[in-house]
Amino acid sequence: PAASPAASQVPRYVRVNTLKTCVDDVVDFFKRQGYSYLGKAASVEELSALSGKKFLLDLHLPELLVFPPQTDFHDNVLYTSGHIILQDKASCLPAFLLSPAPGSHVIDACAAPGNKTSHLAAILQNKGQIFAFDVDTKRLATMNTMLMRAGVTAFQLAQQDFLTVDPTDSKYRKVTHILLDPSCSGSGMVTRLPQEEAAPSAERLRALAGFQRKALSHALSFPALQRLVYSTCSLHREENEAVVEAVLRDHGSAFRLVNTFPSWPCRGLAAFPGAESCLRASPTATLTQGFFVAVLERHGDGDASPS
Ligand code: SAM
C-alpha cells in the first residue's frame, strides 16, 4: 500500500549504534556500497534535497545519518547485526535530550519495542542501569531480541504496569533520569494508511490523556529523580502541552520545564506561559514524523526561577 504524500518526503534516518561501531566506520561501509557521502548537513532544506545514492550527517543529532526517503535498509547487514538502528529523527530526541551520564540509573517507563532504550544504553555506554517496563508481552519479546542484537547489556526488562512500580523501592533509589514515552493516539505518525488516519474520538483522547497525566505524575514521584523527558508521537495538544501543564500545576514547586534545544525550529503550542520550551516535530517543519517532547528538571538549590 502507498504511503501518504507527507510520509514519502520524510528521509530515511539511520542511527549509528555506538555500542557496536562508530559514525566513521558506518560512513566508510556505505561508501563501499556505492553511496556518496556529502558530509554534515547545514540545513533542513539540504536534507529534503537528498536523492539517489547520496547521504548526509544530520545537522542536529550527532550519530544520525540521513538517506533519501525511499531507501530501505531492513535487509542490510549493518541493520541485521545491530550496528545501525532504523529510527526516525524525532524519536531520537528523547534519549538525546535526557542525556544521562554513563553510570546513571535510568527508568524507561513505557519501553517496548525498545528503540529509545537502546539509544539510552548507547549514551550510557552500557554503564549504569536501565530499568525498562512495558505491559505488552509481544512487544517485550521483540524488544528483547532488539536489545540483544544492539549489544545492550546494562538493563532489566520487566512486564509491569509502570503505574504499579513503587518509587520508594530501594531498587530505584538511585534513579536520576526517567524517559516517559507513553501510549498515545499516534496522530503524528505519517506512514499510516488514509483510512487509519481518522481523528481519535474525544473520549479516546480523554482516556489517553488521563493515563499520560497519571504516568507523568507517578514518574515525578521517584525520590532521586533529577531530569525527565516526556514524549509522544501525537499532534494533539490534549496529550502534549495540556499534560505537561496539568502535571506542573501539581509538581511545579519541585520541577520546572527546561527550555531545551533552542536551535530546534519547531516549538510547543502556546497553551500556557513557557510552553514554547517544549519541542514539536512534523514532516513539513522538521522532515520527521509528528512528535512532541518536554524536558523537566528538578529545581536545584537556589534555582526557583520559572523557565
Ligand atoms: N519507547 C518505545 C520505543 O521507543 O521503542 C515506544 C513506546 S510506545 C509509544 C508506548 C508503550 O507503552 C507501548 O509499548 C505500550 O505497551 C506501553 N504501555 C502502555 N501502558 C503502559 C503501562 N501502564 N505501563 C508500562 N507500559 C505501558
mmCIF file of C-alpha atoms and ligand atoms in Angstrom:
data_model
loop_
_atom_site.group_PDB
_atom_site.id
_atom_site.type_symbol
_atom_site.label_atom_id
_atom_site.label_comp_id
_atom_site.label_asym_id
_atom_site.label_seq_id
_atom_site.Cartn_x
_atom_site.Cartn_y
_atom_site.Cartn_z
ATOM 1 C CA PRO A 1 0.000 0.000 0.000
ATOM 2 C CA ALA A 2 1.171 3.505 -0.805
ATOM 3 C CA ALA A 3 2.331 5.787 1.977
ATOM 4 C CA SER A 4 0.805 9.244 2.391
ATOM 5 C CA PRO A 5 2.488 12.131 0.467
ATOM 6 C CA ALA A 6 3.877 13.596 3.708
ATOM 7 C CA ALA A 7 5.466 10.257 4.613
ATOM 8 C CA SER A 8 7.129 9.939 1.235
ATOM 9 C CA GLN A 9 9.070 13.150 1.891
ATOM 10 C CA VAL A 10 10.495 12.100 5.264
ATOM 11 C CA PRO A 11 14.093 10.909 4.778
ATOM 12 C CA ARG A 12 15.361 7.513 5.925
ATOM 13 C CA TYR A 13 17.202 8.188 9.178
ATOM 14 C CA VAL A 14 19.882 5.751 10.330
ATOM 15 C CA ARG A 15 21.130 5.950 13.915
ATOM 16 C CA VAL A 16 24.642 4.602 14.332
ATOM 17 C CA ASN A 17 24.705 2.222 17.304
ATOM 18 C CA THR A 18 27.820 3.396 19.138
ATOM 19 C CA LEU A 19 27.733 0.266 21.338
ATOM 20 C CA LYS A 20 28.925 -1.640 18.274
ATOM 21 C CA THR A 21 30.536 0.793 15.838
ATOM 22 C CA CYS A 22 31.195 4.471 15.110
ATOM 23 C CA VAL A 23 29.998 7.036 12.568
ATOM 24 C CA ASP A 24 33.241 6.965 10.537
ATOM 25 C CA ASP A 25 33.126 3.182 10.074
ATOM 26 C CA VAL A 26 29.455 3.248 9.025
ATOM 27 C CA VAL A 27 30.151 6.090 6.573
ATOM 28 C CA ASP A 28 33.027 4.052 5.076
ATOM 29 C CA PHE A 29 30.780 0.996 4.813
ATOM 30 C CA PHE A 30 28.115 2.879 2.841
ATOM 31 C CA LYS A 31 30.754 4.483 0.613
ATOM 32 C CA ARG A 32 31.983 0.983 -0.242
ATOM 33 C CA GLN A 33 28.362 0.116 -1.101
ATOM 34 C CA GLY A 34 28.390 2.898 -3.723
ATOM 35 C CA TYR A 35 26.850 5.783 -1.745
ATOM 36 C CA SER A 36 28.367 9.296 -1.880
ATOM 37 C CA TYR A 37 28.843 10.985 1.470
ATOM 38 C CA LEU A 38 28.104 14.727 1.409
ATOM 39 C CA GLY A 39 29.279 15.499 4.980
ATOM 40 C CA LYS A 40 27.301 17.255 7.677
ATOM 41 C CA ALA A 41 24.090 18.976 6.550
ATOM 42 C CA ALA A 42 23.878 22.718 7.166
ATOM 43 C CA SER A 43 20.077 22.997 6.928
ATOM 44 C CA VAL A 44 16.826 21.021 6.889
ATOM 45 C CA GLU A 45 16.464 22.072 3.219
ATOM 46 C CA GLU A 46 19.663 20.185 2.444
ATOM 47 C CA LEU A 47 18.093 17.022 3.917
ATOM 48 C CA SER A 48 14.994 17.434 1.769
ATOM 49 C CA ALA A 49 17.096 17.813 -1.388
ATOM 50 C CA LEU A 50 18.745 14.382 -0.958
ATOM 51 C CA SER A 51 18.273 11.948 -3.844
ATOM 52 C CA GLY A 52 19.828 8.881 -5.453
ATOM 53 C CA LYS A 53 22.686 7.174 -3.634
ATOM 54 C CA LYS A 54 23.696 10.153 -1.527
ATOM 55 C CA PHE A 55 23.734 10.623 2.242
ATOM 56 C CA LEU A 56 24.475 13.228 4.898
ATOM 57 C CA LEU A 57 25.262 13.520 8.577
ATOM 58 C CA ASP A 58 22.315 15.160 10.348
ATOM 59 C CA LEU A 59 22.647 18.784 11.443
ATOM 60 C CA HIS A 60 21.031 18.314 14.876
ATOM 61 C CA LEU A 61 21.872 14.808 16.107
ATOM 62 C CA PRO A 62 25.487 13.665 16.202
ATOM 63 C CA GLU A 63 25.135 9.975 15.324
ATOM 64 C CA LEU A 64 22.376 10.162 12.752
ATOM 65 C CA LEU A 65 22.884 9.587 9.028
ATOM 66 C CA VAL A 66 20.284 10.746 6.527
ATOM 67 C CA PHE A 67 19.390 8.970 3.271
ATOM 68 C CA PRO A 68 16.712 9.702 0.619
ATOM 69 C CA PRO A 69 13.128 8.779 1.667
ATOM 70 C CA GLN A 70 12.687 5.524 -0.257
ATOM 71 C CA THR A 71 15.932 3.934 0.952
ATOM 72 C CA ASP A 72 15.280 0.536 2.583
ATOM 73 C CA PHE A 73 17.955 -0.966 4.810
ATOM 74 C CA HIS A 74 15.897 -3.675 6.523
ATOM 75 C CA ASP A 75 17.959 -6.365 4.752
ATOM 76 C CA ASN A 76 21.256 -4.554 5.176
ATOM 77 C CA VAL A 77 23.850 -6.471 7.194
ATOM 78 C CA LEU A 78 24.531 -3.411 9.372
ATOM 79 C CA TYR A 79 20.855 -3.454 10.402
ATOM 80 C CA THR A 80 20.525 -7.201 10.909
ATOM 81 C CA SER A 81 23.717 -7.185 13.025
ATOM 82 C CA GLY A 82 22.563 -4.265 15.202
ATOM 83 C CA HIS A 83 25.254 -1.836 14.030
ATOM 84 C CA ILE A 84 22.616 0.612 12.825
ATOM 85 C CA ILE A 85 19.102 1.308 14.132
ATOM 86 C CA LEU A 86 16.387 2.450 11.720
ATOM 87 C CA GLN A 87 14.797 5.158 13.846
ATOM 88 C CA ASP A 88 13.056 8.372 12.877
ATOM 89 C CA LYS A 89 14.934 11.536 13.779
ATOM 90 C CA ALA A 90 12.174 12.850 16.066
ATOM 91 C CA SER A 91 12.185 9.595 18.013
ATOM 92 C CA CYS A 92 15.933 10.082 18.648
ATOM 93 C CA LEU A 93 15.238 13.335 20.512
ATOM 94 C CA PRO A 94 14.064 11.912 23.890
ATOM 95 C CA ALA A 95 17.197 9.906 24.792
ATOM 96 C CA PHE A 96 19.473 12.583 23.302
ATOM 97 C CA LEU A 97 17.809 15.283 25.422
ATOM 98 C CA LEU A 98 17.677 13.134 28.562
ATOM 99 C CA SER A 99 21.425 12.602 28.149
ATOM 100 C CA PRO A 100 22.176 10.612 31.332
ATOM 101 C CA ALA A 101 25.873 10.425 32.252
ATOM 102 C CA PRO A 102 27.473 6.961 31.958
ATOM 103 C CA GLY A 103 26.885 5.143 35.248
ATOM 104 C CA SER A 104 23.422 6.688 35.835
ATOM 105 C CA HIS A 105 20.353 4.721 36.850
ATOM 106 C CA VAL A 106 17.539 5.361 34.367
ATOM 107 C CA ILE A 107 13.905 4.249 34.012
ATOM 108 C CA ASP A 108 12.373 3.750 30.571
ATOM 109 C CA ALA A 109 8.747 3.668 31.717
ATOM 110 C CA CYS A 110 6.944 2.539 28.533
ATOM 111 C CA ALA A 111 9.806 0.975 26.684
ATOM 112 C CA ALA A 112 8.798 -1.560 24.024
ATOM 113 C CA PRO A 113 9.873 -2.152 21.282
ATOM 114 C CA GLY A 114 12.988 -0.550 22.695
ATOM 115 C CA ASN A 115 14.469 1.880 20.184
ATOM 116 C CA LYS A 116 14.807 4.575 22.826
ATOM 117 C CA THR A 117 16.116 2.058 25.390
ATOM 118 C CA SER A 118 18.913 1.048 23.040
ATOM 119 C CA HIS A 119 19.666 4.732 22.389
ATOM 120 C CA LEU A 120 19.819 5.326 26.170
ATOM 121 C CA ALA A 121 22.178 2.370 26.559
ATOM 122 C CA ALA A 122 24.456 3.820 23.873
ATOM 123 C CA ILE A 123 24.516 7.189 25.658
ATOM 124 C CA LEU A 124 25.270 5.387 28.943
ATOM 125 C CA GLN A 125 27.972 3.339 27.130
ATOM 126 C CA ASN A 126 26.322 0.326 28.800
ATOM 127 C CA LYS A 127 27.462 1.709 32.174
ATOM 128 C CA GLY A 128 24.853 2.143 34.892
ATOM 129 C CA GLN A 129 21.422 0.553 34.882
ATOM 130 C CA ILE A 130 18.269 0.874 32.791
ATOM 131 C CA PHE A 131 15.010 -0.329 34.340
ATOM 132 C CA ALA A 132 12.641 -0.811 31.398
ATOM 133 C CA PHE A 133 8.914 -1.523 31.734
ATOM 134 C CA ASP A 134 6.106 -2.406 29.368
ATOM 135 C CA VAL A 135 2.787 -4.242 29.637
ATOM 136 C CA ASP A 136 2.656 -5.801 26.171
ATOM 137 C CA THR A 137 4.083 -9.354 26.004
ATOM 138 C CA LYS A 138 4.538 -9.398 22.234
ATOM 139 C CA ARG A 139 6.265 -6.041 22.118
ATOM 140 C CA LEU A 140 8.502 -7.111 25.015
ATOM 141 C CA ALA A 141 9.593 -10.211 23.090
ATOM 142 C CA THR A 142 10.513 -8.055 20.074
ATOM 143 C CA MET A 143 12.332 -5.726 22.417
ATOM 144 C CA ASN A 144 14.436 -8.496 23.954
ATOM 145 C CA THR A 145 15.658 -9.596 20.526
ATOM 146 C CA MET A 146 16.304 -5.996 19.520
ATOM 147 C CA LEU A 147 18.344 -5.194 22.648
ATOM 148 C CA MET A 148 20.425 -8.385 22.285
ATOM 149 C CA ARG A 149 21.135 -7.543 18.663
ATOM 150 C CA ALA A 150 22.117 -3.996 19.620
ATOM 151 C CA GLY A 151 24.542 -5.240 22.297
ATOM 152 C CA VAL A 152 22.655 -3.644 25.197
ATOM 153 C CA THR A 153 23.731 -5.265 28.470
ATOM 154 C CA ALA A 154 23.020 -2.948 31.406
ATOM 155 C CA PHE A 155 19.249 -3.323 31.533
ATOM 156 C CA GLN A 156 16.447 -5.039 33.435
ATOM 157 C CA LEU A 157 13.299 -5.565 31.439
ATOM 158 C CA ALA A 158 10.036 -6.190 33.299
ATOM 159 C CA GLN A 159 6.497 -6.872 32.192
ATOM 160 C CA GLN A 160 4.870 -4.457 34.586
ATOM 161 C CA ASP A 161 2.427 -1.568 34.557
ATOM 162 C CA PHE A 162 4.633 1.448 35.256
ATOM 163 C CA LEU A 163 1.901 2.915 37.462
ATOM 164 C CA THR A 164 2.443 -0.014 39.873
ATOM 165 C CA VAL A 165 6.232 0.449 40.103
ATOM 166 C CA ASP A 166 6.938 1.560 43.685
ATOM 167 C CA PRO A 167 9.051 4.749 43.748
ATOM 168 C CA THR A 168 10.098 4.043 47.338
ATOM 169 C CA ASP A 169 11.532 0.575 46.496
ATOM 170 C CA SER A 170 15.254 0.717 47.356
ATOM 171 C CA LYS A 171 15.998 -0.759 43.918
ATOM 172 C CA TYR A 172 15.153 2.615 42.388
ATOM 173 C CA ARG A 173 16.784 4.854 44.985
ATOM 174 C CA LYS A 174 19.493 5.950 42.538
ATOM 175 C CA VAL A 175 17.165 6.597 39.594
ATOM 176 C CA THR A 176 18.041 10.130 38.493
ATOM 177 C CA HIS A 177 16.628 10.037 34.940
ATOM 178 C CA ILE A 178 13.289 8.883 33.502
ATOM 179 C CA LEU A 179 12.204 8.595 29.892
ATOM 180 C CA LEU A 180 8.410 8.513 29.594
ATOM 181 C CA ASP A 181 7.118 7.721 26.099
ATOM 182 C CA PRO A 182 3.595 6.513 26.886
ATOM 183 C CA SER A 183 0.912 5.073 24.618
ATOM 184 C CA CYS A 184 -0.686 7.877 22.630
ATOM 185 C CA SER A 185 -3.106 8.376 19.747
ATOM 186 C CA GLY A 186 -0.209 8.123 17.257
ATOM 187 C CA SER A 187 -1.693 11.010 15.310
ATOM 188 C CA GLY A 188 1.797 12.227 14.352
ATOM 189 C CA MET A 189 2.707 9.014 12.530
ATOM 190 C CA VAL A 190 2.526 9.822 8.850
ATOM 191 C CA THR A 191 3.194 6.356 7.412
ATOM 192 C CA ARG A 192 -0.304 5.153 8.155
ATOM 193 C CA LEU A 193 -2.878 4.468 5.517
ATOM 194 C CA PRO A 194 -5.549 7.111 4.929
ATOM 195 C CA GLN A 195 -8.332 5.001 6.445
ATOM 196 C CA GLU A 196 -6.327 4.709 9.678
ATOM 197 C CA GLU A 197 -5.922 8.444 9.963
ATOM 198 C CA ALA A 198 -9.386 9.110 11.334
ATOM 199 C CA ALA A 199 -9.044 11.519 14.241
ATOM 200 C CA PRO A 200 -9.254 9.856 17.665
ATOM 201 C CA SER A 201 -12.588 10.430 19.390
ATOM 202 C CA ALA A 202 -12.822 12.957 22.231
ATOM 203 C CA GLU A 203 -13.419 10.038 24.577
ATOM 204 C CA ARG A 204 -10.275 8.180 23.467
ATOM 205 C CA LEU A 205 -8.201 11.350 23.781
ATOM 206 C CA ARG A 206 -9.531 11.899 27.294
ATOM 207 C CA ALA A 207 -8.644 8.341 28.289
ATOM 208 C CA LEU A 208 -5.151 8.589 26.802
ATOM 209 C CA ALA A 209 -4.503 11.968 28.394
ATOM 210 C CA GLY A 210 -5.718 10.605 31.741
ATOM 211 C CA PHE A 211 -3.139 7.790 31.581
ATOM 212 C CA GLN A 212 -0.409 10.137 30.356
ATOM 213 C CA ARG A 213 -1.029 12.548 33.232
ATOM 214 C CA LYS A 214 -1.023 9.737 35.792
ATOM 215 C CA ALA A 215 2.178 8.261 34.373
ATOM 216 C CA LEU A 216 3.946 11.646 34.333
ATOM 217 C CA SER A 217 2.860 12.433 37.861
ATOM 218 C CA HIS A 218 3.977 8.982 39.017
ATOM 219 C CA ALA A 219 7.371 9.422 37.338
ATOM 220 C CA LEU A 220 7.935 12.719 39.148
ATOM 221 C CA SER A 221 7.444 10.956 42.491
ATOM 222 C CA PHE A 222 10.755 8.999 42.270
ATOM 223 C CA PRO A 223 12.785 10.480 45.113
ATOM 224 C CA ALA A 224 16.193 10.867 43.406
ATOM 225 C CA LEU A 225 14.796 11.989 40.044
ATOM 226 C CA GLN A 226 16.673 14.943 38.541
ATOM 227 C CA ARG A 227 15.620 15.010 34.904
ATOM 228 C CA LEU A 228 12.730 13.569 32.894
ATOM 229 C CA VAL A 229 11.786 13.547 29.227
ATOM 230 C CA TYR A 230 8.120 13.186 28.258
ATOM 231 C CA SER A 231 7.403 12.389 24.604
ATOM 232 C CA THR A 232 4.576 11.315 22.319
ATOM 233 C CA CYS A 233 4.058 10.766 18.601
ATOM 234 C CA SER A 234 0.767 12.658 18.878
ATOM 235 C CA LEU A 235 -0.162 16.018 17.419
ATOM 236 C CA HIS A 236 -2.937 16.586 19.953
ATOM 237 C CA ARG A 237 -2.461 19.312 22.495
ATOM 238 C CA GLU A 238 -4.540 17.269 24.992
ATOM 239 C CA GLU A 239 -1.792 14.594 25.029
ATOM 240 C CA ASN A 240 1.102 17.040 24.918
ATOM 241 C CA GLU A 241 1.191 20.612 26.258
ATOM 242 C CA ALA A 242 -2.007 20.059 28.281
ATOM 243 C CA VAL A 243 -0.495 17.014 30.061
ATOM 244 C CA VAL A 244 2.664 18.936 30.933
ATOM 245 C CA GLU A 245 0.672 21.943 32.096
ATOM 246 C CA ALA A 246 -1.646 19.880 34.323
ATOM 247 C CA VAL A 247 1.200 17.942 35.930
ATOM 248 C CA LEU A 248 3.329 21.043 36.515
ATOM 249 C CA ARG A 249 0.358 22.575 38.297
ATOM 250 C CA ASP A 250 0.781 19.818 40.911
ATOM 251 C CA HIS A 251 4.580 19.428 40.843
ATOM 252 C CA GLY A 252 5.698 22.922 39.782
ATOM 253 C CA SER A 253 7.296 23.663 43.118
ATOM 254 C CA ALA A 254 9.675 20.718 42.657
ATOM 255 C CA PHE A 255 10.112 20.557 38.864
ATOM 256 C CA ARG A 256 10.423 23.079 36.075
ATOM 257 C CA LEU A 257 10.140 22.867 32.310
ATOM 258 C CA VAL A 258 13.566 23.216 30.676
ATOM 259 C CA ASN A 259 13.923 25.434 27.623
ATOM 260 C CA THR A 260 15.557 22.677 25.667
ATOM 261 C CA PHE A 261 17.382 22.658 22.321
ATOM 262 C CA PRO A 262 16.941 26.378 21.467
ATOM 263 C CA SER A 263 18.092 25.819 17.877
ATOM 264 C CA TRP A 264 15.251 23.319 17.205
ATOM 265 C CA PRO A 265 12.905 25.147 14.813
ATOM 266 C CA CYS A 266 9.505 23.848 15.917
ATOM 267 C CA ARG A 267 8.234 24.673 19.442
ATOM 268 C CA GLY A 268 5.320 23.750 21.722
ATOM 269 C CA LEU A 269 1.915 25.328 21.081
ATOM 270 C CA ALA A 270 1.244 28.418 23.183
ATOM 271 C CA ALA A 271 -1.070 26.513 25.542
ATOM 272 C CA PHE A 272 0.394 28.071 28.708
ATOM 273 C CA PRO A 273 3.183 30.549 29.521
ATOM 274 C CA GLY A 274 6.512 28.850 28.801
ATOM 275 C CA ALA A 275 5.046 26.111 26.562
ATOM 276 C CA GLU A 276 7.452 27.173 23.800
ATOM 277 C CA SER A 277 10.130 25.421 25.891
ATOM 278 C CA CYS A 278 8.628 22.158 24.567
ATOM 279 C CA LEU A 279 9.572 20.803 21.142
ATOM 280 C CA ARG A 280 7.332 19.718 18.328
ATOM 281 C CA ALA A 281 8.270 17.974 15.108
ATOM 282 C CA SER A 282 6.466 17.415 11.813
ATOM 283 C CA PRO A 283 7.076 16.281 8.233
ATOM 284 C CA THR A 284 6.862 19.854 6.962
ATOM 285 C CA ALA A 285 8.807 21.764 9.643
ATOM 286 C CA THR A 286 11.483 19.229 10.612
ATOM 287 C CA LEU A 287 11.222 16.472 7.939
ATOM 288 C CA THR A 288 10.318 13.887 10.583
ATOM 289 C CA GLN A 289 7.293 12.145 11.987
ATOM 290 C CA GLY A 290 4.968 14.322 14.064
ATOM 291 C CA PHE A 291 6.275 14.336 17.625
ATOM 292 C CA PHE A 292 6.256 16.187 20.965
ATOM 293 C CA VAL A 293 8.984 16.386 23.621
ATOM 294 C CA ALA A 294 9.145 18.131 27.004
ATOM 295 C CA VAL A 295 12.121 18.103 29.358
ATOM 296 C CA LEU A 296 11.515 18.574 33.098
ATOM 297 C CA GLU A 297 14.197 19.117 35.705
ATOM 298 C CA ARG A 298 14.142 19.245 39.495
ATOM 299 C CA HIS A 299 14.685 22.743 40.846
ATOM 300 C CA GLY A 300 18.220 22.967 42.152
ATOM 301 C CA ASP A 301 19.112 24.662 45.442
ATOM 302 C CA GLY A 302 18.634 28.369 44.890
ATOM 303 C CA ASP A 303 17.058 27.740 41.488
ATOM 304 C CA ALA A 304 13.444 28.698 41.836
ATOM 305 C CA SER A 305 13.190 30.612 38.577
ATOM 306 C CA PRO A 306 10.348 29.534 36.293
ATOM 307 C CA SER A 307 11.565 28.747 32.784
HETATM 308 N N1 SAM B 1 9.513 3.904 23.870
HETATM 309 C C1 SAM B 1 9.210 2.874 22.859
HETATM 310 C C2 SAM B 1 10.284 2.901 21.791
HETATM 311 O O1 SAM B 1 10.914 3.942 21.585
HETATM 312 O O2 SAM B 1 10.526 1.856 21.151
HETATM 313 C C3 SAM B 1 7.828 3.092 22.288
HETATM 314 C C4 SAM B 1 6.764 3.091 23.358
HETATM 315 S S1 SAM B 1 5.089 3.093 22.775
HETATM 316 C C5 SAM B 1 4.855 4.741 22.263
HETATM 317 C C6 SAM B 1 4.171 3.017 24.249
HETATM 318 C C7 SAM B 1 4.317 1.701 25.008
HETATM 319 O O3 SAM B 1 3.704 1.859 26.293
HETATM 320 C C8 SAM B 1 3.631 0.516 24.378
HETATM 321 O O4 SAM B 1 4.582 -0.478 24.085
HETATM 322 C C9 SAM B 1 2.638 0.030 25.442
HETATM 323 O O5 SAM B 1 2.553 -1.378 25.520
HETATM 324 C C10 SAM B 1 3.251 0.601 26.697
HETATM 325 N N2 SAM B 1 2.345 0.808 27.854
HETATM 326 C C11 SAM B 1 1.044 1.164 27.844
HETATM 327 N N3 SAM B 1 0.571 1.282 29.098
HETATM 328 C C12 SAM B 1 1.616 1.001 29.925
HETATM 329 C C13 SAM B 1 1.763 0.958 31.343
HETATM 330 N N4 SAM B 1 0.729 1.213 32.153
HETATM 331 N N5 SAM B 1 2.978 0.643 31.853
HETATM 332 C C14 SAM B 1 4.025 0.364 31.029
HETATM 333 N N6 SAM B 1 3.929 0.383 29.687
HETATM 334 C C15 SAM B 1 2.749 0.696 29.139
#
